[in-house]
């Protein structure tokens, strides 16, 4: 927890390369060359984190539970609008629910911040689809926290804020 507190304390003063506001759509392997990154970070690290972001969002559309299981750490927790806390099992269940269909998911303004073995991926997503309650559409800002464990990046936390 001290690592996360330190990480968030460091986020404000980090100098970033300006980013273009181009949108990305959910397509496997798509990486954003316009992502903002801390200048001292290897482009391979940034590319790996961009790829995980793409795979995560694509997994919502394709209901790919195996991809989400690989990306999310077993101790993953997310805070969603309204204060809902979802753990890995909750997210896997929701994302693979056949009663929920994601018609479109895109992301833009991707920023990757890396602090050694901890990274934050921030962006805005636009998602639309259908669930048992009917049609849905939302615009969300999110911050996903990744930790490098045993040589692999795993998402340990996410915070999603609905903006539209």
JSON list of C-alpha atoms in Angstrom, two decimals:
[
{"chain": "A", "resi": 1, "resn": "UNK", "atom": "CA", "xyz": [0.00, 0.00, 0.00]},
{"chain": "A", "resi": 2, "resn": "UNK", "atom": "CA", "xyz": [2.93, 2.34, 0.69]},
{"chain": "A", "resi": 3, "resn": "UNK", "atom": "CA", "xyz": [4.06, 1.80, -2.91]},
{"chain": "A", "resi": 4, "resn": "UNK", "atom": "CA", "xyz": [0.66, 2.88, -4.25]},
{"chain": "A", "resi": 5, "resn": "UNK", "atom": "CA", "xyz": [0.55, 5.93, -1.98]},
{"chain": "A", "resi": 6, "resn": "UNK", "atom": "CA", "xyz": [4.01, 6.93, -3.14]},
{"chain": "A", "resi": 7, "resn": "UNK", "atom": "CA", "xyz": [3.03, 6.32, -6.74]},
{"chain": "A", "resi": 8, "resn": "UNK", "atom": "CA", "xyz": [0.03, 8.62, -6.56]},
{"chain": "A", "resi": 9, "resn": "UNK", "atom": "CA", "xyz": [2.09, 11.27, -4.78]},
{"chain": "A", "resi": 10, "resn": "UNK", "atom": "CA", "xyz": [4.53, 11.11, -7.69]},
{"chain": "A", "resi": 11, "resn": "UNK", "atom": "CA", "xyz": [1.94, 11.36, -10.47]},
{"chain": "A", "resi": 12, "resn": "UNK", "atom": "CA", "xyz": [1.41, 15.11, -10.33]},
{"chain": "A", "resi": 13, "resn": "UNK", "atom": "CA", "xyz": [5.00, 16.30, -10.86]},
{"chain": "A", "resi": 14, "resn": "UNK", "atom": "CA", "xyz": [6.04, 13.84, -13.59]},
{"chain": "A", "resi": 15, "resn": "UNK", "atom": "CA", "xyz": [7.07, 15.58, -16.81]},
{"chain": "A", "resi": 16, "resn": "UNK", "atom": "CA", "xyz": [5.31, 14.05, -19.78]},
{"chain": "A", "resi": 17, "resn": "UNK", "atom": "CA", "xyz": [5.78, 14.23, -23.48]},
{"chain": "A", "resi": 18, "resn": "UNK", "atom": "CA", "xyz": [2.74, 15.96, -25.05]},
{"chain": "A", "resi": 19, "resn": "UNK", "atom": "CA", "xyz": [0.24, 13.49, -26.47]},
{"chain": "A", "resi": 20, "resn": "UNK", "atom": "CA", "xyz": [-2.00, 13.68, -29.48]},
{"chain": "A", "resi": 21, "resn": "UNK", "atom": "CA", "xyz": [-5.69, 13.17, -28.83]},
{"chain": "A", "resi": 22, "resn": "UNK", "atom": "CA", "xyz": [-6.18, 10.39, -31.34]},
{"chain": "A", "resi": 23, "resn": "UNK", "atom": "CA", "xyz": [-8.62, 7.63, -30.51]},
{"chain": "A", "resi": 24, "resn": "UNK", "atom": "CA", "xyz": [-7.84, 3.93, -30.49]},
{"chain": "A", "resi": 25, "resn": "UNK", "atom": "CA", "xyz": [-10.39, 1.26, -31.19]},
{"chain": "A", "resi": 26, "resn": "UNK", "atom": "CA", "xyz": [-10.49, -2.17, -29.65]},
{"chain": "A", "resi": 27, "resn": "UNK", "atom": "CA", "xyz": [-8.33, -4.17, -32.00]},
{"chain": "A", "resi": 28, "resn": "UNK", "atom": "CA", "xyz": [-5.93, -6.83, -30.77]},
{"chain": "A", "resi": 29, "resn": "UNK", "atom": "CA", "xyz": [-2.35, -5.68, -30.60]},
{"chain": "A", "resi": 30, "resn": "UNK", "atom": "CA", "xyz": [-3.10, -2.01, -31.30]},
{"chain": "A", "resi": 31, "resn": "UNK", "atom": "CA", "xyz": [-0.65, 0.25, -29.53]},
{"chain": "A", "resi": 32, "resn": "UNK", "atom": "CA", "xyz": [-0.83, 4.00, -29.39]},
{"chain": "A", "resi": 33, "resn": "UNK", "atom": "CA", "xyz": [2.27, 5.75, -30.71]},
{"chain": "A", "resi": 34, "resn": "UNK", "atom": "CA", "xyz": [0.82, 8.99, -29.33]},
{"chain": "A", "resi": 35, "resn": "UNK", "atom": "CA", "xyz": [0.84, 7.85, -25.71]},
{"chain": "A", "resi": 36, "resn": "UNK", "atom": "CA", "xyz": [2.54, 10.17, -23.24]},
{"chain": "A", "resi": 37, "resn": "UNK", "atom": "CA", "xyz": [5.42, 8.59, -21.39]},
{"chain": "A", "resi": 38, "resn": "UNK", "atom": "CA", "xyz": [8.03, 9.51, -18.87]},
{"chain": "A", "resi": 39, "resn": "UNK", "atom": "CA", "xyz": [11.12, 10.31, -20.96]},
{"chain": "A", "resi": 40, "resn": "UNK", "atom": "CA", "xyz": [13.46, 7.90, -19.15]},
{"chain": "A", "resi": 41, "resn": "UNK", "atom": "CA", "xyz": [11.34, 4.80, -19.79]},
{"chain": "A", "resi": 42, "resn": "UNK", "atom": "CA", "xyz": [12.21, 2.16, -22.36]},
{"chain": "A", "resi": 43, "resn": "UNK", "atom": "CA", "xyz": [9.93, 2.16, -25.39]},
{"chain": "A", "resi": 44, "resn": "UNK", "atom": "CA", "xyz": [9.64, -1.63, -25.00]},
{"chain": "A", "resi": 45, "resn": "UNK", "atom": "CA", "xyz": [8.11, -1.19, -21.53]},
{"chain": "A", "resi": 46, "resn": "UNK", "atom": "CA", "xyz": [5.67, 1.42, -22.81]},
{"chain": "A", "resi": 47, "resn": "UNK", "atom": "CA", "xyz": [4.73, -0.77, -25.79]},
{"chain": "A", "resi": 48, "resn": "UNK", "atom": "CA", "xyz": [4.10, -3.74, -23.48]},
{"chain": "A", "resi": 49, "resn": "UNK", "atom": "CA", "xyz": [1.80, -1.67, -21.26]},
{"chain": "A", "resi": 50, "resn": "UNK", "atom": "CA", "xyz": [-0.02, -0.18, -24.27]},
{"chain": "A", "resi": 51, "resn": "UNK", "atom": "CA", "xyz": [-0.54, -3.72, -25.58]},
{"chain": "A", "resi": 52, "resn": "UNK", "atom": "CA", "xyz": [-1.99, -4.85, -22.23]},
{"chain": "A", "resi": 53, "resn": "UNK", "atom": "CA", "xyz": [-4.35, -1.88, -22.29]},
{"chain": "A", "resi": 54, "resn": "UNK", "atom": "CA", "xyz": [-5.50, -2.80, -25.79]},
{"chain": "A", "resi": 55, "resn": "UNK", "atom": "CA", "xyz": [-5.92, -6.48, -24.89]},
{"chain": "A", "resi": 56, "resn": "UNK", "atom": "CA", "xyz": [-7.87, -5.61, -21.72]},
{"chain": "A", "resi": 57, "resn": "UNK", "atom": "CA", "xyz": [-10.37, -3.38, -23.52]},
{"chain": "A", "resi": 58, "resn": "UNK", "atom": "CA", "xyz": [-10.64, -5.76, -26.46]},
{"chain": "A", "resi": 59, "resn": "UNK", "atom": "CA", "xyz": [-11.39, -8.58, -24.01]},
{"chain": "A", "resi": 60, "resn": "UNK", "atom": "CA", "xyz": [-14.54, -6.73, -22.90]},
{"chain": "A", "resi": 61, "resn": "UNK", "atom": "CA", "xyz": [-15.85, -6.72, -26.46]},
{"chain": "A", "resi": 62, "resn": "UNK", "atom": "CA", "xyz": [-14.85, -10.32, -27.23]},
{"chain": "A", "resi": 63, "resn": "UNK", "atom": "CA", "xyz": [-15.69, -11.72, -23.76]},
{"chain": "A", "resi": 64, "resn": "UNK", "atom": "CA", "xyz": [-12.14, -13.10, -23.56]},
{"chain": "A", "resi": 65, "resn": "UNK", "atom": "CA", "xyz": [-11.91, -14.33, -19.99]},
{"chain": "A", "resi": 66, "resn": "UNK", "atom": "CA", "xyz": [-8.52, -15.97, -20.61]},
{"chain": "A", "resi": 67, "resn": "UNK", "atom": "CA", "xyz": [-6.99, -12.63, -21.64]},
{"chain": "A", "resi": 68, "resn": "UNK", "atom": "CA", "xyz": [-8.42, -10.89, -18.57]},
{"chain": "A", "resi": 69, "resn": "UNK", "atom": "CA", "xyz": [-7.24, -13.71, -16.32]},
{"chain": "A", "resi": 70, "resn": "UNK", "atom": "CA", "xyz": [-3.71, -13.26, -17.71]},
{"chain": "A", "resi": 71, "resn": "UNK", "atom": "CA", "xyz": [-3.74, -9.44, -17.40]},
{"chain": "A", "resi": 72, "resn": "UNK", "atom": "CA", "xyz": [-5.32, -9.10, -13.95]},
{"chain": "A", "resi": 73, "resn": "UNK", "atom": "CA", "xyz": [-3.36, -10.07, -10.84]},
{"chain": "A", "resi": 74, "resn": "UNK", "atom": "CA", "xyz": [-5.12, -12.46, -8.48]},
{"chain": "A", "resi": 75, "resn": "UNK", "atom": "CA", "xyz": [-5.29, -9.65, -5.90]},
{"chain": "A", "resi": 76, "resn": "UNK", "atom": "CA", "xyz": [-6.74, -7.14, -8.41]},
{"chain": "A", "resi": 77, "resn": "UNK", "atom": "CA", "xyz": [-9.37, -4.68, -7.19]},
{"chain": "A", "resi": 78, "resn": "UNK", "atom": "CA", "xyz": [-11.17, -1.93, -9.10]},
{"chain": "A", "resi": 79, "resn": "UNK", "atom": "CA", "xyz": [-13.26, 1.00, -7.97]},
{"chain": "A", "resi": 80, "resn": "UNK", "atom": "CA", "xyz": [-16.07, 1.85, -10.34]},
{"chain": "A", "resi": 81, "resn": "UNK", "atom": "CA", "xyz": [-18.53, 4.77, -10.43]},
{"chain": "A", "resi": 82, "resn": "UNK", "atom": "CA", "xyz": [-20.74, 4.87, -7.37]},
{"chain": "A", "resi": 83, "resn": "UNK", "atom": "CA", "xyz": [-17.99, 3.36, -5.25]},
{"chain": "A", "resi": 84, "resn": "UNK", "atom": "CA", "xyz": [-18.52, -0.21, -6.45]},
{"chain": "A", "resi": 85, "resn": "UNK", "atom": "CA", "xyz": [-15.50, -2.38, -5.71]},
{"chain": "A", "resi": 86, "resn": "UNK", "atom": "CA", "xyz": [-14.91, -5.30, -8.04]},
{"chain": "A", "resi": 87, "resn": "UNK", "atom": "CA", "xyz": [-12.30, -7.98, -7.56]},
{"chain": "A", "resi": 88, "resn": "UNK", "atom": "CA", "xyz": [-10.80, -10.12, -10.27]},
{"chain": "A", "resi": 89, "resn": "UNK", "atom": "CA", "xyz": [-13.51, -12.80, -10.08]},
{"chain": "A", "resi": 90, "resn": "UNK", "atom": "CA", "xyz": [-16.25, -10.14, -10.26]},
{"chain": "A", "resi": 91, "resn": "UNK", "atom": "CA", "xyz": [-14.71, -8.51, -13.31]},
{"chain": "A", "resi": 92, "resn": "UNK", "atom": "CA", "xyz": [-14.22, -11.85, -15.07]},
{"chain": "A", "resi": 93, "resn": "UNK", "atom": "CA", "xyz": [-17.86, -12.77, -14.42]},
{"chain": "A", "resi": 94, "resn": "UNK", "atom": "CA", "xyz": [-19.16, -9.42, -15.67]},
{"chain": "A", "resi": 95, "resn": "UNK", "atom": "CA", "xyz": [-16.92, -9.27, -18.74]},
{"chain": "A", "resi": 96, "resn": "UNK", "atom": "CA", "xyz": [-17.79, -12.80, -19.89]},
{"chain": "A", "resi": 97, "resn": "UNK", "atom": "CA", "xyz": [-21.53, -12.59, -19.18]},
{"chain": "A", "resi": 98, "resn": "UNK", "atom": "CA", "xyz": [-23.35, -13.57, -22.41]},
{"chain": "A", "resi": 99, "resn": "UNK", "atom": "CA", "xyz": [-26.26, -11.29, -21.43]},
{"chain": "A", "resi": 100, "resn": "UNK", "atom": "CA", "xyz": [-23.95, -8.28, -21.84]},
{"chain": "A", "resi": 101, "resn": "UNK", "atom": "CA", "xyz": [-22.80, -7.24, -25.29]},
{"chain": "A", "resi": 102, "resn": "UNK", "atom": "CA", "xyz": [-20.22, -4.55, -26.03]},
{"chain": "A", "resi": 103, "resn": "UNK", "atom": "CA", "xyz": [-20.92, -3.11, -29.47]},
{"chain": "A", "resi": 104, "resn": "UNK", "atom": "CA", "xyz": [-18.13, -0.55, -29.42]},
{"chain": "A", "resi": 105, "resn": "UNK", "atom": "CA", "xyz": [-15.20, 0.37, -27.21]},
{"chain": "A", "resi": 106, "resn": "UNK", "atom": "CA", "xyz": [-12.57, 2.98, -28.00]},
{"chain": "A", "resi": 107, "resn": "UNK", "atom": "CA", "xyz": [-9.93, 4.83, -26.01]},
{"chain": "A", "resi": 108, "resn": "UNK", "atom": "CA", "xyz": [-8.06, 8.07, -26.35]},
{"chain": "A", "resi": 109, "resn": "UNK", "atom": "CA", "xyz": [-5.58, 10.34, -24.56]},
{"chain": "A", "resi": 110, "resn": "UNK", "atom": "CA", "xyz": [-3.55, 7.33, -23.41]},
{"chain": "A", "resi": 111, "resn": "UNK", "atom": "CA", "xyz": [-0.77, 8.12, -20.95]},
{"chain": "A", "resi": 112, "resn": "UNK", "atom": "CA", "xyz": [1.74, 5.62, -19.59]},
{"chain": "A", "resi": 113, "resn": "UNK", "atom": "CA", "xyz": [3.67, 6.51, -16.43]},
{"chain": "A", "resi": 114, "resn": "UNK", "atom": "CA", "xyz": [6.36, 4.09, -15.28]},
{"chain": "A", "resi": 115, "resn": "UNK", "atom": "CA", "xyz": [8.12, 4.10, -11.91]},
{"chain": "A", "resi": 116, "resn": "UNK", "atom": "CA", "xyz": [10.43, 1.08, -11.90]},
{"chain": "A", "resi": 117, "resn": "UNK", "atom": "CA", "xyz": [8.25, -2.00, -11.40]},
{"chain": "A", "resi": 118, "resn": "UNK", "atom": "CA", "xyz": [5.05, 0.05, -11.00]},
{"chain": "A", "resi": 119, "resn": "UNK", "atom": "CA", "xyz": [3.17, 1.73, -13.84]},
{"chain": "A", "resi": 120, "resn": "UNK", "atom": "CA", "xyz": [-0.04, 3.66, -14.34]},
{"chain": "A", "resi": 121, "resn": "UNK", "atom": "CA", "xyz": [-1.96, 3.59, -17.60]},
{"chain": "A", "resi": 122, "resn": "UNK", "atom": "CA", "xyz": [-4.48, 6.43, -17.87]},
{"chain": "A", "resi": 123, "resn": "UNK", "atom": "CA", "xyz": [-6.96, 7.11, -20.66]},
{"chain": "A", "resi": 124, "resn": "UNK", "atom": "CA", "xyz": [-10.54, 7.90, -21.57]},
{"chain": "A", "resi": 125, "resn": "UNK", "atom": "CA", "xyz": [-12.76, 5.11, -22.88]},
{"chain": "A", "resi": 126, "resn": "UNK", "atom": "CA", "xyz": [-16.04, 5.23, -24.75]},
{"chain": "A", "resi": 127, "resn": "UNK", "atom": "CA", "xyz": [-18.16, 2.12, -24.53]},
{"chain": "A", "resi": 128, "resn": "UNK", "atom": "CA", "xyz": [-21.61, 1.18, -25.78]},
{"chain": "A", "resi": 129, "resn": "UNK", "atom": "CA", "xyz": [-23.61, -2.00, -25.85]},
{"chain": "A", "resi": 130, "resn": "UNK", "atom": "CA", "xyz": [-26.54, -3.82, -24.34]},
{"chain": "A", "resi": 131, "resn": "UNK", "atom": "CA", "xyz": [-27.15, -5.56, -21.03]},
{"chain": "A", "resi": 132, "resn": "UNK", "atom": "CA", "xyz": [-30.28, -7.04, -19.41]},
{"chain": "A", "resi": 133, "resn": "UNK", "atom": "CA", "xyz": [-31.39, -3.52, -18.40]},
{"chain": "A", "resi": 134, "resn": "UNK", "atom": "CA", "xyz": [-31.18, -2.28, -22.01]},
{"chain": "A", "resi": 135, "resn": "UNK", "atom": "CA", "xyz": [-28.83, -0.19, -24.12]},
{"chain": "A", "resi": 136, "resn": "UNK", "atom": "CA", "xyz": [-25.90, 1.50, -22.41]},
{"chain": "A", "resi": 137, "resn": "UNK", "atom": "CA", "xyz": [-23.30, 4.05, -23.37]},
{"chain": "A", "resi": 138, "resn": "UNK", "atom": "CA", "xyz": [-20.69, 5.81, -21.27]},
{"chain": "A", "resi": 139, "resn": "UNK", "atom": "CA", "xyz": [-17.50, 7.80, -21.36]},
{"chain": "A", "resi": 140, "resn": "UNK", "atom": "CA", "xyz": [-15.07, 6.97, -18.57]},
{"chain": "A", "resi": 141, "resn": "UNK", "atom": "CA", "xyz": [-11.66, 8.14, -17.43]},
{"chain": "A", "resi": 142, "resn": "UNK", "atom": "CA", "xyz": [-9.59, 5.37, -15.92]},
{"chain": "A", "resi": 143, "resn": "UNK", "atom": "CA", "xyz": [-6.28, 4.77, -14.22]},
{"chain": "A", "resi": 144, "resn": "UNK", "atom": "CA", "xyz": [-4.98, 1.21, -14.18]},
{"chain": "A", "resi": 145, "resn": "UNK", "atom": "CA", "xyz": [-2.06, 0.37, -11.89]},
{"chain": "A", "resi": 146, "resn": "UNK", "atom": "CA", "xyz": [0.31, -2.37, -13.03]},
{"chain": "A", "resi": 147, "resn": "UNK", "atom": "CA", "xyz": [3.07, -4.06, -11.04]},
{"chain": "A", "resi": 148, "resn": "UNK", "atom": "CA", "xyz": [5.83, -6.11, -12.60]},
{"chain": "A", "resi": 149, "resn": "UNK", "atom": "CA", "xyz": [5.88, -9.49, -10.85]},
{"chain": "A", "resi": 150, "resn": "UNK", "atom": "CA", "xyz": [8.10, -12.41, -11.83]},
{"chain": "A", "resi": 151, "resn": "UNK", "atom": "CA", "xyz": [9.04, -10.54, -15.01]},
{"chain": "A", "resi": 152, "resn": "UNK", "atom": "CA", "xyz": [5.47, -9.87, -16.18]},
{"chain": "A", "resi": 153, "resn": "UNK", "atom": "CA", "xyz": [3.21, -6.82, -15.86]},
{"chain": "A", "resi": 154, "resn": "UNK", "atom": "CA", "xyz": [-0.08, -7.50, -14.03]},
{"chain": "A", "resi": 155, "resn": "UNK", "atom": "CA", "xyz": [-2.90, -5.07, -13.29]},
{"chain": "A", "resi": 156, "resn": "UNK", "atom": "CA", "xyz": [-3.41, -4.77, -9.54]},
{"chain": "A", "resi": 157, "resn": "UNK", "atom": "CA", "xyz": [-5.83, -1.86, -9.40]},
{"chain": "A", "resi": 158, "resn": "UNK", "atom": "CA", "xyz": [-8.15, 0.23, -11.53]},
{"chain": "A", "resi": 159, "resn": "UNK", "atom": "CA", "xyz": [-10.13, 3.37, -10.82]},
{"chain": "A", "resi": 160, "resn": "UNK", "atom": "CA", "xyz": [-12.89, 4.26, -13.26]},
{"chain": "A", "resi": 161, "resn": "UNK", "atom": "CA", "xyz": [-14.73, 7.60, -13.23]},
{"chain": "A", "resi": 162, "resn": "UNK", "atom": "CA", "xyz": [-17.75, 8.16, -15.46]},
{"chain": "A", "resi": 163, "resn": "UNK", "atom": "CA", "xyz": [-17.53, 11.53, -17.19]},
{"chain": "A", "resi": 164, "resn": "UNK", "atom": "CA", "xyz": [-20.52, 11.21, -19.57]}
]
